[in-house]
Short mmCIF file of the C-alpha atoms (twelve columns), coordinates in Angstrom:
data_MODEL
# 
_entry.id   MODEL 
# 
loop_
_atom_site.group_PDB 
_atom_site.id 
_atom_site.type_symbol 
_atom_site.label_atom_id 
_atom_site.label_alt_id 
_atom_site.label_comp_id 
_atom_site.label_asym_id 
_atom_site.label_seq_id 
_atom_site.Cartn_x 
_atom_site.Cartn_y 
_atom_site.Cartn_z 
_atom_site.pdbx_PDB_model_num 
ATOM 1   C CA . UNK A 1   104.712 126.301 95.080  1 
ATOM 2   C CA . UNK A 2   105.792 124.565 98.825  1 
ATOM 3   C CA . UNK A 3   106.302 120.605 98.567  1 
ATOM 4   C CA . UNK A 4   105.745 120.855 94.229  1 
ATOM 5   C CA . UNK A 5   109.872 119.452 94.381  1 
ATOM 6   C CA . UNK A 6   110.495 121.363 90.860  1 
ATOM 7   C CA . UNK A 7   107.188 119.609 89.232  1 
ATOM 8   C CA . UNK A 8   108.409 116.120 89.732  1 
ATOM 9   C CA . UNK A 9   106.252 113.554 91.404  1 
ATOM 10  C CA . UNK A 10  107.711 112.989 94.753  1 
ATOM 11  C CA . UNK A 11  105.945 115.478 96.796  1 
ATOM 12  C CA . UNK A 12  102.554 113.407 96.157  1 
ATOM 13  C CA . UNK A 13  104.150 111.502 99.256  1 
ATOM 14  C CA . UNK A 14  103.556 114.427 101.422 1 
ATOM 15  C CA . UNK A 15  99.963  115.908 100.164 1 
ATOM 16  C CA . UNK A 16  97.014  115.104 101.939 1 
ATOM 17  C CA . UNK A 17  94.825  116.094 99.210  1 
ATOM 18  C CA . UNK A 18  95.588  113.199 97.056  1 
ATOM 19  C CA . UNK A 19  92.704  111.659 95.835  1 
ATOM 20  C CA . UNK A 20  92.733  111.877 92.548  1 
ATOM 21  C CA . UNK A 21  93.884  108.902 90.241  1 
ATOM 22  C CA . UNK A 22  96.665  109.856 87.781  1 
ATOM 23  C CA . UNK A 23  97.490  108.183 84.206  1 
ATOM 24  C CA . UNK A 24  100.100 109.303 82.246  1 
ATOM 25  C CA . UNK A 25  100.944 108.210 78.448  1 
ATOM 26  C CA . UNK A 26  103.729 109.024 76.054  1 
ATOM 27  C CA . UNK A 27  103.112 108.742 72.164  1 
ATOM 28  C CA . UNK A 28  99.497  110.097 72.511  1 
ATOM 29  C CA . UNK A 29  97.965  113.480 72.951  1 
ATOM 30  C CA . UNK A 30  95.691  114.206 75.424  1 
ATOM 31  C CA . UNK A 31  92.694  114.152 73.921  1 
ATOM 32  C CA . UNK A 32  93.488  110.780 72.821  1 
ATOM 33  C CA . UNK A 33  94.472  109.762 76.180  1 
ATOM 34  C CA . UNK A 34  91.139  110.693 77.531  1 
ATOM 35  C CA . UNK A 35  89.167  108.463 74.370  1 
ATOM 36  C CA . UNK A 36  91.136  105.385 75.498  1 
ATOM 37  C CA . UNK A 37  90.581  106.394 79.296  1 
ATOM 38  C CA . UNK A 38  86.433  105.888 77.829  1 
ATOM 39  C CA . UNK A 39  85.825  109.383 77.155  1 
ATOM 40  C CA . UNK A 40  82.184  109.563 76.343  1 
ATOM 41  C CA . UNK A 41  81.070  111.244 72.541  1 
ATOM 42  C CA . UNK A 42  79.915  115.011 72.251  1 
ATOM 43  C CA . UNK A 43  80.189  115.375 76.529  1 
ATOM 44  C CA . UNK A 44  82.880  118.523 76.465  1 
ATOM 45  C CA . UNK A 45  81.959  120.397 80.390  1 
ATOM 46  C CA . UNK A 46  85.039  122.808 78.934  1 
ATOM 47  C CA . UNK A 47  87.921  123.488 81.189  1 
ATOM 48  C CA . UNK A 48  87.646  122.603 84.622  1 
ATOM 49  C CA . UNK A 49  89.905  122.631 87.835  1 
ATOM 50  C CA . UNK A 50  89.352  119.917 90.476  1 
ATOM 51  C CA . UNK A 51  87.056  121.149 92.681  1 
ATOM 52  C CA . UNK A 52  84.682  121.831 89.591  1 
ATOM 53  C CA . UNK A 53  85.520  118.634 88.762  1 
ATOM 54  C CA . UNK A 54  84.750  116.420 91.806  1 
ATOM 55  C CA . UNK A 55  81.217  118.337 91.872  1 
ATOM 56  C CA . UNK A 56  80.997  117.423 88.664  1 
ATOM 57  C CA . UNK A 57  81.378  113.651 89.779  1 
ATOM 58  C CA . UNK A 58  78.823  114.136 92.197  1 
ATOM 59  C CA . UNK A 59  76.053  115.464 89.760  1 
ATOM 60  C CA . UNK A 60  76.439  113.354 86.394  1 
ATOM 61  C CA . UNK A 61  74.666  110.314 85.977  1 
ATOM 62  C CA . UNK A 62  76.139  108.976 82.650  1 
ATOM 63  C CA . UNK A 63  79.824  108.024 83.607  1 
ATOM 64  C CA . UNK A 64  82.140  107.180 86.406  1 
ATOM 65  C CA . UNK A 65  84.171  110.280 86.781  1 
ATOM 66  C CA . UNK A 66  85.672  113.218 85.424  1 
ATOM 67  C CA . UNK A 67  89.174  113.226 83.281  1 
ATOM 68  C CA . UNK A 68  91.067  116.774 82.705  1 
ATOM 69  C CA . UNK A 69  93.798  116.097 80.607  1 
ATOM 70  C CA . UNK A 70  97.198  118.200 79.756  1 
ATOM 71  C CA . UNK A 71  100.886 117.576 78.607  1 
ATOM 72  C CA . UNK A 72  104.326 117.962 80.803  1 
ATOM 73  C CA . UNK A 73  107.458 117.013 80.556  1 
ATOM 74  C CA . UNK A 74  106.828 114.856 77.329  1 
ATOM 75  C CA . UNK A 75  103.912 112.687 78.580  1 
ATOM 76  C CA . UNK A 76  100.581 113.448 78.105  1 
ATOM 77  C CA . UNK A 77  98.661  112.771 81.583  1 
ATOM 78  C CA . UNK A 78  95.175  112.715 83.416  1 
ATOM 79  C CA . UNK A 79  93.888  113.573 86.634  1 
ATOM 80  C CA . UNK A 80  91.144  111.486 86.859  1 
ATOM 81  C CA . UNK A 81  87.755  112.635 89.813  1 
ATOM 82  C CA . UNK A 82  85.594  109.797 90.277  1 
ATOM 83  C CA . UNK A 83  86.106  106.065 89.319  1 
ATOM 84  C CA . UNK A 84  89.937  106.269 87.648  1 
ATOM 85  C CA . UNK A 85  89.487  104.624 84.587  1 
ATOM 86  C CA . UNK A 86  92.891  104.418 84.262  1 
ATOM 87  C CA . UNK A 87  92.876  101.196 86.449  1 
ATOM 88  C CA . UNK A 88  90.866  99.405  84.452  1 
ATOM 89  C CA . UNK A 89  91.904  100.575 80.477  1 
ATOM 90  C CA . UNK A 90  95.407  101.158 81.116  1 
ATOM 91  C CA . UNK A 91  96.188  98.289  78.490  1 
ATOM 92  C CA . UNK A 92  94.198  100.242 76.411  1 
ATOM 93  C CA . UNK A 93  95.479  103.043 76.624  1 
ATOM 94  C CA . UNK A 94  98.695  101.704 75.891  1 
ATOM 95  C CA . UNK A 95  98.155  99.790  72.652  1 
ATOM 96  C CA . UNK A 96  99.416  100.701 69.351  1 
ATOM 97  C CA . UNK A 97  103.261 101.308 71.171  1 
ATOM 98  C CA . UNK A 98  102.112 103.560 73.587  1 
ATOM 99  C CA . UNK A 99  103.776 103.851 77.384  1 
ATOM 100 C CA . UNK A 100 101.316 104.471 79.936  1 
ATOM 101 C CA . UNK A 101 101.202 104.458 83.800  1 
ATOM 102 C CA . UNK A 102 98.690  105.126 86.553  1 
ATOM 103 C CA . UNK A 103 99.252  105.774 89.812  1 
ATOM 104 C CA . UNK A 104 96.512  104.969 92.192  1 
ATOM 105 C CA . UNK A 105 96.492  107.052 95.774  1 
ATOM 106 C CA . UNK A 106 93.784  104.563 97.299  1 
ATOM 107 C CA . UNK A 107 92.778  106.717 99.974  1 
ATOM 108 C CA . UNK A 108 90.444  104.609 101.586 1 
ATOM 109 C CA . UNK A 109 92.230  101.230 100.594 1 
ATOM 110 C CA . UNK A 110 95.731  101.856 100.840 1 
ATOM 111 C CA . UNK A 111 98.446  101.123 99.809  1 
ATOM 112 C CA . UNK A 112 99.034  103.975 96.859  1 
ATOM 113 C CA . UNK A 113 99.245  101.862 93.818  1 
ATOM 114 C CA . UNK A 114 101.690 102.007 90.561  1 
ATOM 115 C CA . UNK A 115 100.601 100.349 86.994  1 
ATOM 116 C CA . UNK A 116 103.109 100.263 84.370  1 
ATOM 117 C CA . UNK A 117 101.596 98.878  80.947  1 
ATOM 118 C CA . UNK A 118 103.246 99.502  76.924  1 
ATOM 119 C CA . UNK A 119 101.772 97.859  73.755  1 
ATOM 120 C CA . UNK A 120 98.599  96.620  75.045  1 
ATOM 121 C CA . UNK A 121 99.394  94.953  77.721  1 
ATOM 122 C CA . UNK A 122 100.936 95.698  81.580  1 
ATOM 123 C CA . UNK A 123 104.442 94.992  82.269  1 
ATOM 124 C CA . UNK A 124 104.935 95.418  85.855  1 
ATOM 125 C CA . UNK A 125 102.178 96.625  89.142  1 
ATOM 126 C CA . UNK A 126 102.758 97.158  92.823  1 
ATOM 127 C CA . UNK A 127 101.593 98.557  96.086  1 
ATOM 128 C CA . UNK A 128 103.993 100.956 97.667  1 
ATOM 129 C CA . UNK A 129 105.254 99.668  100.468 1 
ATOM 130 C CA . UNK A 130 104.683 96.498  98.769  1 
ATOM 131 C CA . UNK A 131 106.953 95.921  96.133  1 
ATOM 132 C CA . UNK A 132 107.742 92.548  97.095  1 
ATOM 133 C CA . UNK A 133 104.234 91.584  95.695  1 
ATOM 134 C CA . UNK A 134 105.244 92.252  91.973  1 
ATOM 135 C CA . UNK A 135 102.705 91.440  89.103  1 
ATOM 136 C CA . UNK A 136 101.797 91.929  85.438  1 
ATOM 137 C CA . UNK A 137 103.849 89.887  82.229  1 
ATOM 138 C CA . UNK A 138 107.102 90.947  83.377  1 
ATOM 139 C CA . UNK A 139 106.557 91.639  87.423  1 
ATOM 140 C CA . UNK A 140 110.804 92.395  87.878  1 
ATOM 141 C CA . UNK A 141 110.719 95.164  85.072  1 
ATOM 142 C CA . UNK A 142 111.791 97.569  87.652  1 
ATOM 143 C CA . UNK A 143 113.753 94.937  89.693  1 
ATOM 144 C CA . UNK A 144 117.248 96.700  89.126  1 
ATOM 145 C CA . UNK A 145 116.404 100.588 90.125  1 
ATOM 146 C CA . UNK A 146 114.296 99.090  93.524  1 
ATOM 147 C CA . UNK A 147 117.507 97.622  94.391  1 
ATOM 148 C CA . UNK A 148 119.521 100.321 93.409  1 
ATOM 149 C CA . UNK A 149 117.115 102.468 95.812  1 
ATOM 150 C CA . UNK A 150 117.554 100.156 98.652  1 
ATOM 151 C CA . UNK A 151 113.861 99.313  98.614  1 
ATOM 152 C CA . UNK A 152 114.076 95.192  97.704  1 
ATOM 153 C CA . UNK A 153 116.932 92.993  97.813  1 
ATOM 154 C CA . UNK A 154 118.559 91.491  95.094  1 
ATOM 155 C CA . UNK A 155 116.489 88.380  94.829  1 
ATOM 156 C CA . UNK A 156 113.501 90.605  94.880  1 
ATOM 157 C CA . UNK A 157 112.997 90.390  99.156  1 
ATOM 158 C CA . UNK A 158 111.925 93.378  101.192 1 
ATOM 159 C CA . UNK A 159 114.939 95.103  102.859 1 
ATOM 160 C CA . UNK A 160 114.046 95.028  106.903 1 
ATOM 161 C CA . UNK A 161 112.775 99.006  107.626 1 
ATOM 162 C CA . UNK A 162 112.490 100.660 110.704 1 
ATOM 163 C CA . UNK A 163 108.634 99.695  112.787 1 
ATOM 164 C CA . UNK A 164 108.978 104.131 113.119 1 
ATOM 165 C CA . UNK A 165 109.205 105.060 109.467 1 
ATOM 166 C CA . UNK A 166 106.965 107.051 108.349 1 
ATOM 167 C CA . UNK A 167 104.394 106.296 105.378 1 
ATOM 168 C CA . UNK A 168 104.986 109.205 103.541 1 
ATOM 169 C CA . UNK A 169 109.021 108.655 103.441 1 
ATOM 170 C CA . UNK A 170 108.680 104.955 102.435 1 
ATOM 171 C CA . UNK A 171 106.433 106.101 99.581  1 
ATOM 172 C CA . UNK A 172 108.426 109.030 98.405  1 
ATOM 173 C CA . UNK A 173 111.658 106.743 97.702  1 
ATOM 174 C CA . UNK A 174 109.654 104.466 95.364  1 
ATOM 175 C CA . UNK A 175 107.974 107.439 93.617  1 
ATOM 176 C CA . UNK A 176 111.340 108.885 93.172  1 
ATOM 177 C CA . UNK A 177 112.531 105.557 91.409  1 
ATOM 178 C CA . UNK A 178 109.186 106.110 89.205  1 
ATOM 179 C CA . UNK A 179 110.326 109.295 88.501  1 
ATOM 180 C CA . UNK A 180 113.761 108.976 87.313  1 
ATOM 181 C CA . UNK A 181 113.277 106.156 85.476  1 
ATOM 182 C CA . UNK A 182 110.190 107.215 83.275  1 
ATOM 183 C CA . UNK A 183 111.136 110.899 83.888  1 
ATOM 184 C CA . UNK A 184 107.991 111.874 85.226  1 
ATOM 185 C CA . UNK A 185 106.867 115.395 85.873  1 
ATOM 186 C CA . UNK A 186 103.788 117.209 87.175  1 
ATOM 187 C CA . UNK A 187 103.935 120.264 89.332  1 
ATOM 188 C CA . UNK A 188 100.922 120.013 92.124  1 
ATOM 189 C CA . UNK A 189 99.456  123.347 90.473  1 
ATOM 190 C CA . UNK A 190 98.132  121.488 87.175  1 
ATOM 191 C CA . UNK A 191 96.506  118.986 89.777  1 
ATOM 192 C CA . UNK A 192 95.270  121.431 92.441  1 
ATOM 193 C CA . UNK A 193 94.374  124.561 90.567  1 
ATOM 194 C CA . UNK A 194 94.822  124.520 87.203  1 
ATOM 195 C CA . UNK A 195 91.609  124.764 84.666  1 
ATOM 196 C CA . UNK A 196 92.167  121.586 82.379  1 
ATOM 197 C CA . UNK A 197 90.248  120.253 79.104  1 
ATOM 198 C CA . UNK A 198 88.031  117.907 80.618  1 
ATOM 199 C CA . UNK A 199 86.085  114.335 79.365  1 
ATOM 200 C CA . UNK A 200 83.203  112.465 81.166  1 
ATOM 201 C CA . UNK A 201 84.160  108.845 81.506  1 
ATOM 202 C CA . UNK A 202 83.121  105.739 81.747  1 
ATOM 203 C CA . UNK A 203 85.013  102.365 82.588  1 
ATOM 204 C CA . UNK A 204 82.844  99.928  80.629  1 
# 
């Protein structure tokens, strides 16, 4: 598919229908991921793509949104309609040894957001764009491959950009850091199209 970039992450720099939050775990299946993401008991709508999904969100009454679940490229992930529990469980999600990471797209409140947590607890979170503002129990995790990319300076500054460059091109060199170092893959089809298992959840 145009702008999918072989299935990597990258080209969510460039689509203007993300609006969907994203969590991604390795060392769990999918269900699972979904039960830590708050999946409520016995709700199973079956296999759903998004725009089933988001009207899905619109009509239920017993949870924040709407998780459909799958596996690439050795993570399990989430595309999360509605409320992205992810944000708010992604400790959770990640106890027991367990990697996870959500990416927020913030549509309405940017910037995009990136949440890194493993073993119950987040290790590193920042705005792109904003990676100067580093938090979580070890807020430099990703210190050495932002410099690397050109995006901070050594001491963890902002390099000086260009008042013309785009949004979109700022945000697709930090994904692209994301991506090679956690080797993240996930070709706009499963997102945009695909019919997925799907979980009603709740943040609480």
């Amino acid at each position: 598919m145009t702008g999918d970039r072989g299935g990597a992450i990258r080209w969510l720099a460039d689509w203007d229908g993300w609006y969907a939050g994203l969590t991604f775990a390795r060392g769990i299946a999918p269900e699972e991921l979904a039960r830590r993401l708050g999946a409520l008991p016995g709700i199973r709508p079956g296999p759903l793509g998004a725009a089933d999904a988001w009207s899905m969100v619109a009509e239920t009454v017993d949870g924040d949104g709407v998780a459909r679940v799958g596996r690439w490229g050795g993570w399990s992930f989430a595309v999360e309609h509605g409320v992205p529990a992810g944000a708010e469980r992604l400790a959770e999600v990640s106890r027991c040894g367990v990697e996870a990471l959500h990416l927020d797209p913030q549509p309405d409140h940017p910037p995009k957001l990136f949440s890194y947590a493993r073993d119950g607890e987040v290790v590193c979170c920042f705005g792109l764009g904003e990676e100067v503002w580093r938090g979580g129990h070890r807020p430099d995790y990703l210190l050495p491959e932002l410099v690397a990319a050109g995006i901070l300076t050594a001491d963890g500054g902002s390099h000086d950009r260009r008042e013309d460059e785009p949004c979109a091109d700022r945000d697709r060199r930090t994904l692209a850091v994301l991506e090679r170092r956690f080797g993240l893959s996930l070709p706009r089809r499963l997102i945009e199209d695909a019919p997925l298992p799907a979980f009603v959840t709740c943040t609480q």
